[in-house]
Amino acid sequence: MAFDSLSEKLQNVFKNLRSKGRLTEDDVKAALKEVKMALLEADVNFKVVKQFTKSVQERAIGSDVMNGLNPGQMVIKIVNEEMIKLMGSETTELSLKPGSAISIIMMAGLQGAGKTTTTAKIAGKLKQKGKKPLLVACDVYRPAAIEQLQINGEKQGVEVFSMGDKNKPVDIAKAAIEHAEKNGCNVVILDTAGRLHVDEEMMAELVDIKSNVDVTQTILVVDAMTGQDAVNVASMFDEKVGIDGVVLTKLDGDTRGGAALSIRAVTGKPILYVGMGEKLSDLEQFYPDRMASRILGMGDVLTLIEKAEAEFDADKAKDMERKLKKAEFGFDDYLESMNQMKKMGGISSILSMMPGIGSAQLSQIEGAIDEKQMARIEGIIYSMTPKERSNPSILNPSRKRRIAAGAGVDISEVNRLVKQFEQTRKMMKQMPGMFGGKKKGGFGALSKMKLPFS
Ligand SMILES: Nc1nc2c(ncn2[C@@H]2O[C@H](COP(=O)(O)OP(=O)(O)O)[C@@H](O)[C@H]2O)c(=O)[nH]1
Ligand SMILES: [Mg+2]
C-alpha cells in the first residue's frame, strides 16, 4: 500500500514526541528534521518539503497547546493541517457543463500512465451520475489501444467512437463531437496517445486538438509510481498544453506516494481522482483531508484532535458570549460565529438542539442561509479595516462605499449587512446562553429573530 513506509516513519517521529510532557523548540526542530527526511524519502519534491517543514515549525513553535492535547499531539495536528493545505484543502470535482450541453474532456499523459483505463473509469462514474458519455479513441498509433478502449467501454456500458488508425486525432475528435450531438451524448472523453517520454510531437498533437475543439477540461493522468517524475511531467504538460486537473494512478501499488503531496503545490493544479487498482471500479474521488489521515496513519490521535477542537470552539463561544454581554461584539466575532455555524453543520443543526424550535421554523431558517450568501458576507467583512470590524458604529457612508467597492458588491448590500448585524447583536443580547451557556430561556426570541444571513 502506498505511503506505508512514510506513515511508519512519521508515526515513529510522533511517538517520541508524544511521550514528552512539554516540547521545547529543540524538540520541535529535531522532530521536523526527521519529518523532512521521511518526506524526502517518500519522494516529495524538495522545495515542497522545505516550505512545508518551515510552515509547520513556525506554527508549532509559536502556538499555544490546545486544551486536551499534549504538545506532541499539537504538532501532529499542525502537520495534519499543513498536509491538507498542501493538497489543496478542498475536493475538486471534474467541471462539466450542466444539462445537455456537451462537455469535452481531453485525457493526456505518458504512455502507460493509465489514460485508457482512467477514461473508462471516469465514464462509469459519470454514467452513474446520469450523464451520457462518449469515449473517443484518439490514440491512433497503437491498434491495440483502440481495442482496449472498446473492451473497457463495453464493460462500462458506454459507447466508444473510433475511426480506426488512418485519421488525425483532431479530425476524430471533431467527428466524435458531431456524433455526440446527434446521439444525445453530453460528455465526450478523448483518449489520446501517450509517448514514453515527453516529446514535442505528442504535445503538438494535444495543442492541435485543443485549438480546434472546445475542450472543457484537460485532465492529465500520471503514474504515482514514478514519484517526482510525475510532478515534472505535470509541470511540463501544464506549461505546453495547459491542464485543469490531475488523476494520480497506481496509488494502490507499492509507491512512495510523494507525488500526491507535491503535485498541487508544484503545479497549482488539483488532483481530482486517484486510481486504486486495475479494475474499472477502482477510481476514488480525491479528498485532501482523508489522504492526509491516510498518510499520517493515526486515526486515534486525529479523533482526539477533533474533540479538542470542538471543545476549543466551545471556549471561543463562551468568550463570544462574554463579549456580547459587554457589547464588544464586532464584525470579526460575527464572522467567527458564522464560521462556527458552518462547521457545526449550519445554523439549523444548532437550533434543532434547542428547546422550543419547531420544524416549520427550522426549515424557514434553513432556506434563508445559503453558502453563496455567506461568502458575500465574508467578502464584505474582509473589506473592512480592523477598526471598522471591532467598532461598526464608525461606518459612515463614505466608508461603506469604500467597502462595497472593495468587496465588489453594491452599497445596499453593505447597508443590509450592517443593519442585520445590529439586529443580531441586539437579539443575541436578549438571549443569554445561546453560545455555550447552560441557562435556558430567551429562545422565544428566535422565532422573531432576524437571521444574520437572511
Ligand atoms: N494497479 C493499478 N494499475 C493501473 C491503474 N491505472 C491503470 N493501471 C494499469 O496500467 C497499465 C496501463 O494503463 P493504460 O490505461 O493502458 O495506460 P495508457 O497508456 O495511459 O492508456 C494497465 O495495465 C492498467 O491496467 C491503477 O490505478 N492501479
Ligand atoms: Mg491508452
Short mmCIF file of C-alpha atoms and ligand atoms in Angstrom, two decimals:
data_model
loop_
_atom_site.label_atom_id
_atom_site.label_comp_id
_atom_site.label_asym_id
_atom_site.label_seq_id
_atom_site.Cartn_x
_atom_site.Cartn_y
_atom_site.Cartn_z
CA MET A 1 0.00 0.00 0.00
CA ALA A 2 1.25 3.44 -0.88
CA PHE A 3 2.57 5.55 1.99
CA ASP A 4 3.23 2.57 4.26
CA SER A 5 6.84 3.46 4.74
CA LEU A 6 6.19 7.19 5.10
CA SER A 7 3.40 6.54 7.60
CA GLU A 8 5.60 4.30 9.63
CA LYS A 9 8.40 6.81 9.79
CA LEU A 10 6.12 9.68 10.72
CA GLN A 11 4.48 7.61 13.40
CA ASN A 12 7.85 6.91 14.93
CA VAL A 13 8.72 10.58 14.99
CA PHE A 14 5.44 11.42 16.64
CA LYS A 15 5.63 8.58 19.11
CA ASN A 16 8.77 10.10 20.51
CA LEU A 17 7.12 13.48 20.72
CA ARG A 18 4.01 12.13 22.35
CA SER A 19 5.89 10.72 25.26
CA LYS A 20 7.19 14.13 26.19
CA GLY A 21 5.32 16.28 28.66
CA ARG A 22 6.48 19.58 27.30
CA LEU A 23 8.03 20.44 24.00
CA THR A 24 10.98 22.69 23.65
CA GLU A 25 11.92 24.48 20.49
CA ASP A 26 14.73 21.97 20.08
CA ASP A 27 12.33 19.04 20.34
CA VAL A 28 10.21 20.51 17.58
CA LYS A 29 13.19 21.19 15.38
CA ALA A 30 14.61 17.70 15.88
CA ALA A 31 11.27 16.10 15.11
CA LEU A 32 10.80 18.17 12.00
CA LYS A 33 14.22 17.24 10.77
CA GLU A 34 13.05 13.65 10.83
CA VAL A 35 9.76 14.55 9.18
CA LYS A 36 11.78 16.24 6.46
CA MET A 37 13.87 13.13 5.90
CA ALA A 38 10.81 10.93 5.77
CA LEU A 39 9.12 13.17 3.20
CA LEU A 40 12.21 13.32 1.03
CA GLU A 41 12.49 9.56 1.13
CA ALA A 42 8.87 9.35 0.07
CA ASP A 43 9.93 11.32 -2.98
CA VAL A 44 8.15 14.53 -2.12
CA ASN A 45 9.55 17.45 -4.07
CA PHE A 46 12.46 19.08 -2.28
CA LYS A 47 11.12 22.63 -2.38
CA VAL A 48 7.75 21.46 -1.17
CA VAL A 49 9.35 19.66 1.77
CA LYS A 50 11.35 22.72 2.70
CA GLN A 51 8.37 25.04 2.62
CA PHE A 52 6.22 22.51 4.43
CA THR A 53 8.56 21.97 7.37
CA LYS A 54 9.12 25.70 7.61
CA SER A 55 5.39 26.38 7.95
CA VAL A 56 4.94 23.60 10.47
CA GLN A 57 7.87 24.79 12.53
CA GLU A 58 6.70 28.38 12.60
CA ARG A 59 3.27 27.35 13.72
CA ALA A 60 4.43 24.71 16.17
CA ILE A 61 6.88 26.93 17.95
CA GLY A 62 4.63 29.93 18.12
CA SER A 63 1.40 28.25 19.10
CA ASP A 64 -0.27 27.53 22.39
CA VAL A 65 -1.08 23.94 23.11
CA MET A 66 -4.78 23.36 22.94
CA ASN A 67 -6.62 22.06 25.96
CA GLY A 68 -6.98 18.29 25.87
CA LEU A 69 -3.87 17.74 23.76
CA ASN A 70 -0.30 17.20 24.73
CA PRO A 71 2.43 19.11 22.90
CA GLY A 72 3.26 16.17 20.66
CA GLN A 73 -0.35 15.85 19.58
CA MET A 74 -0.38 19.56 18.93
CA VAL A 75 2.49 19.08 16.46
CA ILE A 76 0.60 16.23 14.79
CA LYS A 77 -2.42 18.48 14.50
CA ILE A 78 -0.36 21.13 12.75
CA VAL A 79 1.35 18.62 10.45
CA ASN A 80 -2.05 17.22 9.53
CA GLU A 81 -3.46 20.65 8.75
CA GLU A 82 -0.47 21.70 6.70
CA MET A 83 -0.62 18.45 4.72
CA ILE A 84 -4.26 19.05 3.91
CA LYS A 85 -3.40 22.55 2.81
CA LEU A 86 -0.59 21.22 0.63
CA MET A 87 -3.02 19.01 -1.21
CA GLY A 88 -5.44 21.83 -1.87
CA SER A 89 -7.79 21.58 1.13
CA GLU A 90 -10.98 21.17 -0.84
CA THR A 91 -12.11 18.32 -3.04
CA THR A 92 -12.20 19.44 -6.64
CA GLU A 93 -14.81 17.94 -8.93
CA LEU A 94 -14.47 17.41 -12.63
CA SER A 95 -16.04 20.55 -14.00
CA LEU A 96 -18.79 19.79 -16.51
CA LYS A 97 -21.34 21.85 -18.35
CA PRO A 98 -24.85 21.46 -17.00
CA GLY A 99 -27.68 19.58 -18.65
CA SER A 100 -27.46 18.53 -22.27
CA ALA A 101 -24.60 20.90 -23.18
CA ILE A 102 -21.66 18.83 -24.36
CA SER A 103 -18.54 18.84 -22.19
CA ILE A 104 -15.33 17.78 -23.85
CA ILE A 105 -12.71 16.16 -21.68
CA MET A 106 -9.28 15.60 -23.11
CA MET A 107 -7.20 12.95 -21.35
CA ALA A 108 -3.46 13.42 -21.58
CA GLY A 109 -0.39 11.70 -20.22
CA LEU A 110 2.57 9.50 -20.95
CA GLN A 111 2.20 6.01 -22.31
CA GLY A 112 1.29 3.53 -19.62
CA ALA A 113 0.18 6.21 -17.15
CA GLY A 114 -3.35 4.82 -17.22
CA LYS A 115 -5.23 7.12 -19.61
CA THR A 116 -7.30 4.49 -21.34
CA THR A 117 -8.18 2.74 -18.09
CA THR A 118 -8.98 6.01 -16.35
CA THR A 119 -11.10 7.16 -19.29
CA ALA A 120 -13.32 4.13 -18.82
CA LYS A 121 -13.32 4.53 -15.04
CA ILE A 122 -14.43 8.15 -15.26
CA ALA A 123 -17.07 7.22 -17.81
CA GLY A 124 -18.53 4.78 -15.29
CA LYS A 125 -18.70 7.45 -12.62
CA LEU A 126 -20.35 9.93 -14.98
CA LYS A 127 -22.85 7.36 -16.13
CA GLN A 128 -23.81 6.77 -12.50
CA LYS A 129 -24.47 10.47 -12.20
CA GLY A 130 -26.88 10.31 -15.10
CA LYS A 131 -24.56 11.63 -17.78
CA LYS A 132 -24.28 10.06 -21.19
CA PRO A 133 -20.59 9.78 -22.05
CA LEU A 134 -18.99 9.00 -25.38
CA LEU A 135 -15.46 7.63 -25.33
CA VAL A 136 -13.28 8.55 -28.29
CA ALA A 137 -10.29 6.56 -29.49
CA CYS A 138 -7.75 9.22 -30.43
CA ASP A 139 -4.72 7.01 -29.88
CA VAL A 140 -4.11 6.03 -33.48
CA TYR A 141 -0.58 4.80 -33.08
CA ARG A 142 -1.33 1.51 -31.44
CA PRO A 143 -4.23 -0.52 -32.85
CA ALA A 144 -4.34 -2.37 -29.54
CA ALA A 145 -5.19 0.90 -27.82
CA ILE A 146 -8.42 1.24 -29.79
CA GLU A 147 -9.43 -2.26 -28.96
CA GLN A 148 -8.57 -1.73 -25.28
CA LEU A 149 -10.87 1.28 -25.15
CA GLN A 150 -13.63 -0.64 -26.91
CA ILE A 151 -13.39 -3.50 -24.44
CA ASN A 152 -13.40 -1.15 -21.45
CA GLY A 153 -16.25 0.90 -22.85
CA GLU A 154 -18.29 -2.22 -23.34
CA LYS A 155 -17.66 -3.28 -19.75
CA GLN A 156 -18.95 0.08 -18.57
CA GLY A 157 -21.90 0.05 -20.94
CA VAL A 158 -20.67 3.23 -22.56
CA GLU A 159 -20.44 3.93 -26.27
CA VAL A 160 -17.00 4.12 -27.90
CA PHE A 161 -16.34 6.18 -31.03
CA SER A 162 -13.50 5.11 -33.27
CA MET A 163 -12.37 5.79 -36.84
CA GLY A 164 -9.56 3.28 -36.90
CA ASP A 165 -5.96 4.42 -37.22
CA LYS A 166 -5.99 6.26 -40.54
CA ASN A 167 -7.21 9.65 -39.37
CA LYS A 168 -5.65 12.50 -37.44
CA PRO A 169 -6.67 12.66 -33.76
CA VAL A 170 -8.06 16.18 -34.16
CA ASP A 171 -10.32 15.02 -37.01
CA ILE A 172 -11.50 12.05 -34.99
CA ALA A 173 -12.30 14.40 -32.12
CA LYS A 174 -14.34 16.68 -34.38
CA ALA A 175 -16.26 13.79 -35.87
CA ALA A 176 -16.91 12.39 -32.40
CA ILE A 177 -18.42 15.65 -31.22
CA GLU A 178 -20.76 15.68 -34.19
CA HIS A 179 -21.70 12.12 -33.35
CA ALA A 180 -22.34 13.12 -29.72
CA GLU A 181 -24.59 15.98 -30.84
CA LYS A 182 -26.66 13.65 -32.99
CA ASN A 183 -26.90 10.95 -30.35
CA GLY A 184 -27.56 12.97 -27.24
CA CYS A 185 -24.24 12.28 -25.53
CA ASN A 186 -23.32 15.09 -23.15
CA VAL A 187 -19.74 14.22 -22.21
CA VAL A 188 -17.11 13.43 -24.82
CA ILE A 189 -13.92 11.95 -23.42
CA LEU A 190 -10.94 11.94 -25.74
CA ASP A 191 -8.47 9.15 -25.02
CA THR A 192 -5.28 10.46 -26.60
CA ALA A 193 -1.96 8.82 -27.35
CA GLY A 194 0.97 8.99 -24.99
CA ARG A 195 4.67 8.55 -25.51
CA LEU A 196 7.27 7.03 -23.27
CA HIS A 197 8.70 10.46 -22.57
CA VAL A 198 7.54 13.98 -23.01
CA ASP A 199 8.12 14.84 -26.64
CA GLU A 200 7.29 17.71 -28.94
CA GLU A 201 5.13 15.69 -31.31
CA MET A 202 2.83 14.49 -28.55
CA MET A 203 2.46 17.98 -27.13
CA ALA A 204 1.82 19.41 -30.58
CA GLU A 205 -0.93 16.87 -31.14
CA LEU A 206 -2.67 17.84 -27.91
CA VAL A 207 -2.31 21.53 -28.65
CA ASP A 208 -3.75 20.90 -32.09
CA ILE A 209 -6.83 19.24 -30.59
CA LYS A 210 -7.20 21.99 -28.03
CA SER A 211 -7.06 24.75 -30.61
CA ASN A 212 -9.59 23.11 -32.91
CA VAL A 213 -12.00 21.70 -30.40
CA ASP A 214 -13.64 23.50 -27.49
CA VAL A 215 -12.08 21.39 -24.73
CA THR A 216 -13.87 21.90 -21.40
CA GLN A 217 -11.26 20.22 -19.23
CA THR A 218 -7.83 18.79 -19.92
CA ILE A 219 -7.10 16.04 -17.45
CA LEU A 220 -3.58 14.79 -17.01
CA VAL A 221 -3.08 11.19 -15.95
CA VAL A 222 0.15 10.47 -14.10
CA ASP A 223 1.55 7.33 -12.56
CA ALA A 224 2.22 7.66 -8.83
CA MET A 225 4.93 5.00 -9.09
CA THR A 226 7.11 7.47 -10.99
CA GLY A 227 7.32 9.81 -8.00
CA GLN A 228 8.94 13.13 -8.74
CA ASP A 229 8.89 12.38 -12.46
CA ALA A 230 5.13 12.51 -12.25
CA VAL A 231 5.40 16.01 -10.86
CA ASN A 232 7.85 17.10 -13.56
CA VAL A 233 5.62 15.63 -16.24
CA ALA A 234 2.68 17.54 -14.79
CA SER A 235 4.61 20.80 -14.89
CA MET A 236 5.62 20.25 -18.50
CA PHE A 237 2.15 19.33 -19.67
CA ASP A 238 0.72 22.32 -17.90
CA GLU A 239 3.26 24.62 -19.48
CA LYS A 240 2.91 23.25 -23.02
CA VAL A 241 -0.73 22.20 -23.22
CA GLY A 242 -2.40 23.60 -20.11
CA ILE A 243 -4.11 21.22 -17.72
CA ASP A 244 -7.09 21.65 -15.41
CA GLY A 245 -6.66 18.71 -13.12
CA VAL A 246 -4.73 15.54 -12.46
CA VAL A 247 -5.58 11.89 -11.96
CA LEU A 248 -2.93 10.08 -9.96
CA THR A 249 -2.96 6.38 -10.81
CA LYS A 250 -1.49 3.24 -9.26
CA LEU A 251 -1.66 4.54 -5.73
CA ASP A 252 -2.58 1.00 -4.77
CA GLY A 253 0.89 -0.15 -5.68
CA ASP A 254 3.97 -0.04 -3.56
CA THR A 255 4.68 3.58 -4.34
CA ARG A 256 6.36 6.04 -2.07
CA GLY A 257 3.49 8.38 -2.67
CA GLY A 258 5.38 11.66 -2.84
CA ALA A 259 3.54 12.79 -5.95
CA ALA A 260 0.27 13.04 -4.06
CA LEU A 261 1.85 15.59 -1.74
CA SER A 262 3.76 17.54 -4.38
CA ILE A 263 1.60 17.91 -7.46
CA ARG A 264 -0.76 20.54 -6.21
CA ALA A 265 1.98 22.56 -4.55
CA VAL A 266 4.25 22.50 -7.61
CA THR A 267 1.73 22.91 -10.43
CA GLY A 268 -1.17 24.62 -8.67
CA LYS A 269 -3.46 22.05 -10.30
CA PRO A 270 -5.73 19.88 -8.16
CA ILE A 271 -5.80 16.10 -8.02
CA LEU A 272 -9.34 15.09 -8.96
CA TYR A 273 -9.16 11.33 -8.61
CA VAL A 274 -6.78 8.62 -7.55
CA GLY A 275 -6.51 5.24 -9.24
CA MET A 276 -6.52 2.43 -6.70
CA GLY A 277 -6.34 -0.65 -8.91
CA GLU A 278 -6.76 -2.12 -12.35
CA LYS A 279 -10.47 -2.80 -12.02
CA LEU A 280 -12.75 -0.24 -13.59
CA SER A 281 -14.37 0.48 -10.24
CA ASP A 282 -11.00 1.34 -8.66
CA LEU A 283 -11.16 5.10 -9.02
CA GLU A 284 -11.67 7.30 -5.96
CA GLN A 285 -12.51 10.93 -5.59
CA PHE A 286 -9.59 12.76 -4.01
CA TYR A 287 -10.13 14.11 -0.51
CA PRO A 288 -7.12 16.04 0.82
CA ASP A 289 -8.16 15.51 4.44
CA ARG A 290 -8.66 11.78 4.08
CA MET A 291 -5.41 11.46 2.20
CA ALA A 292 -3.59 13.30 5.00
CA SER A 293 -5.02 10.95 7.63
CA ARG A 294 -4.05 8.04 5.47
CA ILE A 295 -0.51 9.33 5.23
CA LEU A 296 -0.30 10.09 8.93
CA GLY A 297 -1.95 6.78 9.71
CA MET A 298 -3.11 7.93 13.11
CA GLY A 299 -6.85 7.72 13.23
CA ASP A 300 -6.96 7.68 17.03
CA VAL A 301 -4.93 10.83 17.52
CA LEU A 302 -6.80 12.65 14.79
CA THR A 303 -10.08 11.83 16.50
CA LEU A 304 -8.72 13.16 19.74
CA ILE A 305 -7.68 16.31 17.97
CA GLU A 306 -11.16 16.76 16.55
CA LYS A 307 -12.61 16.50 20.01
CA ALA A 308 -10.17 19.02 21.38
CA GLU A 309 -11.11 21.34 18.54
CA ALA A 310 -14.77 21.02 19.41
CA GLU A 311 -14.00 21.98 22.96
CA PHE A 312 -11.87 24.79 21.76
CA ASP A 313 -14.82 26.05 19.76
CA ALA A 314 -16.93 25.90 22.87
CA ASP A 315 -14.35 28.00 24.71
CA LYS A 316 -14.40 30.52 21.90
CA ALA A 317 -18.17 30.54 22.03
CA LYS A 318 -18.13 31.37 25.71
CA ASP A 319 -15.69 34.12 25.04
CA MET A 320 -18.06 35.44 22.43
CA GLU A 321 -20.92 35.39 24.83
CA ARG A 322 -18.89 37.40 27.27
CA LYS A 323 -18.11 39.92 24.57
CA LEU A 324 -21.74 40.11 23.65
CA LYS A 325 -22.77 40.95 27.13
CA LYS A 326 -20.22 43.68 27.24
CA ALA A 327 -21.37 44.87 23.83
CA GLU A 328 -17.93 44.22 22.43
CA PHE A 329 -19.32 42.03 19.67
CA GLY A 330 -17.86 43.18 16.39
CA PHE A 331 -17.76 42.02 12.79
CA ASP A 332 -14.83 39.71 13.47
CA ASP A 333 -16.93 37.89 16.04
CA TYR A 334 -19.80 37.86 13.60
CA LEU A 335 -17.57 36.15 11.05
CA GLU A 336 -16.35 33.74 13.67
CA SER A 337 -19.89 32.81 14.65
CA MET A 338 -20.79 32.31 11.01
CA ASN A 339 -17.84 30.01 10.53
CA GLN A 340 -18.72 28.06 13.62
CA MET A 341 -22.21 27.57 12.34
CA LYS A 342 -20.83 26.40 9.04
CA LYS A 343 -18.55 23.96 10.83
CA MET A 344 -21.31 22.65 13.01
CA GLY A 345 -23.45 21.81 10.02
CA GLY A 346 -25.37 25.01 9.63
CA ILE A 347 -27.47 27.02 11.97
CA SER A 348 -30.38 24.62 11.81
CA SER A 349 -28.41 21.80 13.36
CA ILE A 350 -27.59 24.05 16.28
CA LEU A 351 -31.09 25.37 16.64
CA SER A 352 -32.59 21.91 16.45
CA MET A 353 -30.76 21.08 19.64
CA MET A 354 -32.53 23.92 21.39
CA PRO A 355 -35.90 23.60 23.03
CA GLY A 356 -38.84 25.50 21.62
CA ILE A 357 -37.94 25.45 17.93
CA GLY A 358 -40.46 23.86 15.64
CA SER A 359 -39.60 22.15 12.39
CA ALA A 360 -41.50 24.73 10.39
CA GLN A 361 -39.34 27.46 11.82
CA LEU A 362 -36.29 25.37 11.17
CA SER A 363 -36.99 24.89 7.52
CA GLN A 364 -37.68 28.58 7.16
CA ILE A 365 -34.35 29.36 8.72
CA GLU A 366 -32.57 26.75 6.68
CA GLY A 367 -33.85 28.25 3.46
CA ALA A 368 -32.55 31.65 4.42
CA ILE A 369 -28.95 30.60 4.57
CA ASP A 370 -27.03 29.71 1.55
CA GLU A 371 -23.34 29.30 1.12
CA LYS A 372 -23.02 31.87 -1.61
CA GLN A 373 -24.64 34.48 0.54
CA MET A 374 -22.24 33.65 3.34
CA ALA A 375 -19.31 34.03 1.01
CA ARG A 376 -20.53 37.50 0.01
CA ILE A 377 -20.87 38.48 3.64
CA GLU A 378 -17.38 37.27 4.28
CA GLY A 379 -16.16 39.31 1.35
CA ILE A 380 -17.74 42.45 2.73
CA ILE A 381 -16.33 41.92 6.21
CA TYR A 382 -12.86 41.25 4.85
CA SER A 383 -13.03 44.57 3.05
CA MET A 384 -13.40 46.38 6.37
CA THR A 385 -10.45 47.64 8.34
CA PRO A 386 -9.84 46.02 11.74
CA LYS A 387 -11.09 49.20 13.37
CA GLU A 388 -14.33 49.11 11.42
CA ARG A 389 -14.83 45.49 12.31
CA SER A 390 -14.46 45.98 16.02
CA ASN A 391 -16.32 49.26 16.07
CA PRO A 392 -19.09 49.19 13.46
CA SER A 393 -20.55 52.49 14.65
CA ILE A 394 -17.88 54.36 12.69
CA LEU A 395 -19.24 53.03 9.41
CA ASN A 396 -20.31 56.21 7.66
CA PRO A 397 -21.45 56.37 4.03
CA SER A 398 -18.01 57.01 2.62
CA ARG A 399 -16.54 54.06 4.49
CA LYS A 400 -19.41 51.90 3.31
CA ARG A 401 -18.83 52.98 -0.27
CA ARG A 402 -15.17 52.04 0.00
CA ILE A 403 -16.07 48.65 1.49
CA ALA A 404 -18.65 47.97 -1.20
CA ALA A 405 -16.09 48.74 -3.88
CA GLY A 406 -13.52 46.54 -2.17
CA ALA A 407 -15.89 43.60 -1.93
CA GLY A 408 -17.30 44.15 -5.40
CA VAL A 409 -20.86 44.50 -4.20
CA ASP A 410 -23.49 47.18 -4.24
CA ILE A 411 -23.54 49.57 -1.33
CA SER A 412 -27.06 48.44 -0.50
CA GLU A 413 -25.63 45.04 0.40
CA VAL A 414 -23.22 46.62 2.83
CA ASN A 415 -26.08 48.58 4.36
CA ARG A 416 -28.14 45.46 4.69
CA LEU A 417 -25.32 43.57 6.37
CA VAL A 418 -24.71 46.38 8.86
CA LYS A 419 -28.39 46.52 9.66
CA GLN A 420 -28.61 42.77 10.13
CA PHE A 421 -25.51 42.83 12.24
CA GLU A 422 -27.08 45.42 14.54
CA GLN A 423 -30.25 43.38 14.80
CA THR A 424 -28.31 40.22 15.51
CA ARG A 425 -26.33 41.94 18.17
CA LYS A 426 -29.49 43.21 19.80
CA MET A 427 -31.15 39.84 19.57
CA MET A 428 -28.18 38.00 20.92
CA LYS A 429 -28.09 40.25 23.92
CA GLN A 430 -31.61 39.14 24.73
CA MET A 431 -30.56 35.52 24.56
CA PRO A 432 -28.25 34.62 27.33
CA GLY A 433 -26.90 31.13 26.90
CA MET A 434 -27.16 30.80 23.17
CA PHE A 435 -23.44 30.28 22.93
CA GLY A 436 -22.29 27.55 25.22
CA GLY A 437 -24.13 28.80 28.31
CA LYS A 438 -26.21 26.34 30.25
CA LYS A 439 -29.08 28.62 31.17
CA LYS A 440 -32.38 28.17 29.43
CA GLY A 441 -34.64 30.94 28.39
CA GLY A 442 -34.91 33.58 25.76
CA PHE A 443 -35.50 31.10 22.97
CA GLY A 444 -38.87 32.59 22.17
CA ALA A 445 -36.95 35.43 20.67
CA LEU A 446 -35.67 33.10 17.96
CA SER A 447 -38.98 32.93 16.22
CA LYS A 448 -38.83 36.68 15.74
CA MET A 449 -35.17 36.68 15.09
CA LYS A 450 -33.84 38.31 12.01
CA LEU A 451 -31.17 35.99 10.82
CA PRO A 452 -27.73 37.30 10.09
CA PHE A 453 -27.85 35.58 6.72
CA SER A 454 -31.33 36.28 5.52
N1 LIG B 1 -2.61 -1.13 -10.17
C1 LIG B 1 -3.08 -0.21 -10.99
N2 LIG B 1 -2.93 -0.33 -12.31
C2 LIG B 1 -3.42 0.61 -13.12
C3 LIG B 1 -4.11 1.75 -12.61
N3 LIG B 1 -4.47 2.51 -13.66
C4 LIG B 1 -4.03 1.88 -14.76
N4 LIG B 1 -3.39 0.74 -14.45
C5 LIG B 1 -2.73 -0.22 -15.34
O1 LIG B 1 -1.69 0.44 -16.00
C6 LIG B 1 -1.49 -0.11 -17.31
C7 LIG B 1 -1.51 0.99 -18.36
O2 LIG B 1 -2.79 1.57 -18.42
P1 LIG B 1 -3.41 2.23 -19.72
O3 LIG B 1 -4.76 2.72 -19.36
O4 LIG B 1 -3.31 1.32 -20.87
O5 LIG B 1 -2.41 3.43 -19.91
P2 LIG B 1 -2.31 4.48 -21.13
O6 LIG B 1 -1.15 4.04 -21.96
O7 LIG B 1 -2.01 5.80 -20.47
O8 LIG B 1 -3.59 4.49 -21.85
C8 LIG B 1 -2.63 -1.11 -17.50
O9 LIG B 1 -2.12 -2.39 -17.26
C9 LIG B 1 -3.64 -0.73 -16.43
O10 LIG B 1 -4.38 -1.83 -16.01
C10 LIG B 1 -4.27 1.86 -11.17
O11 LIG B 1 -4.83 2.82 -10.62
N5 LIG B 1 -3.73 0.85 -10.43
MG MG B 2 -4.03 4.26 -23.79
#
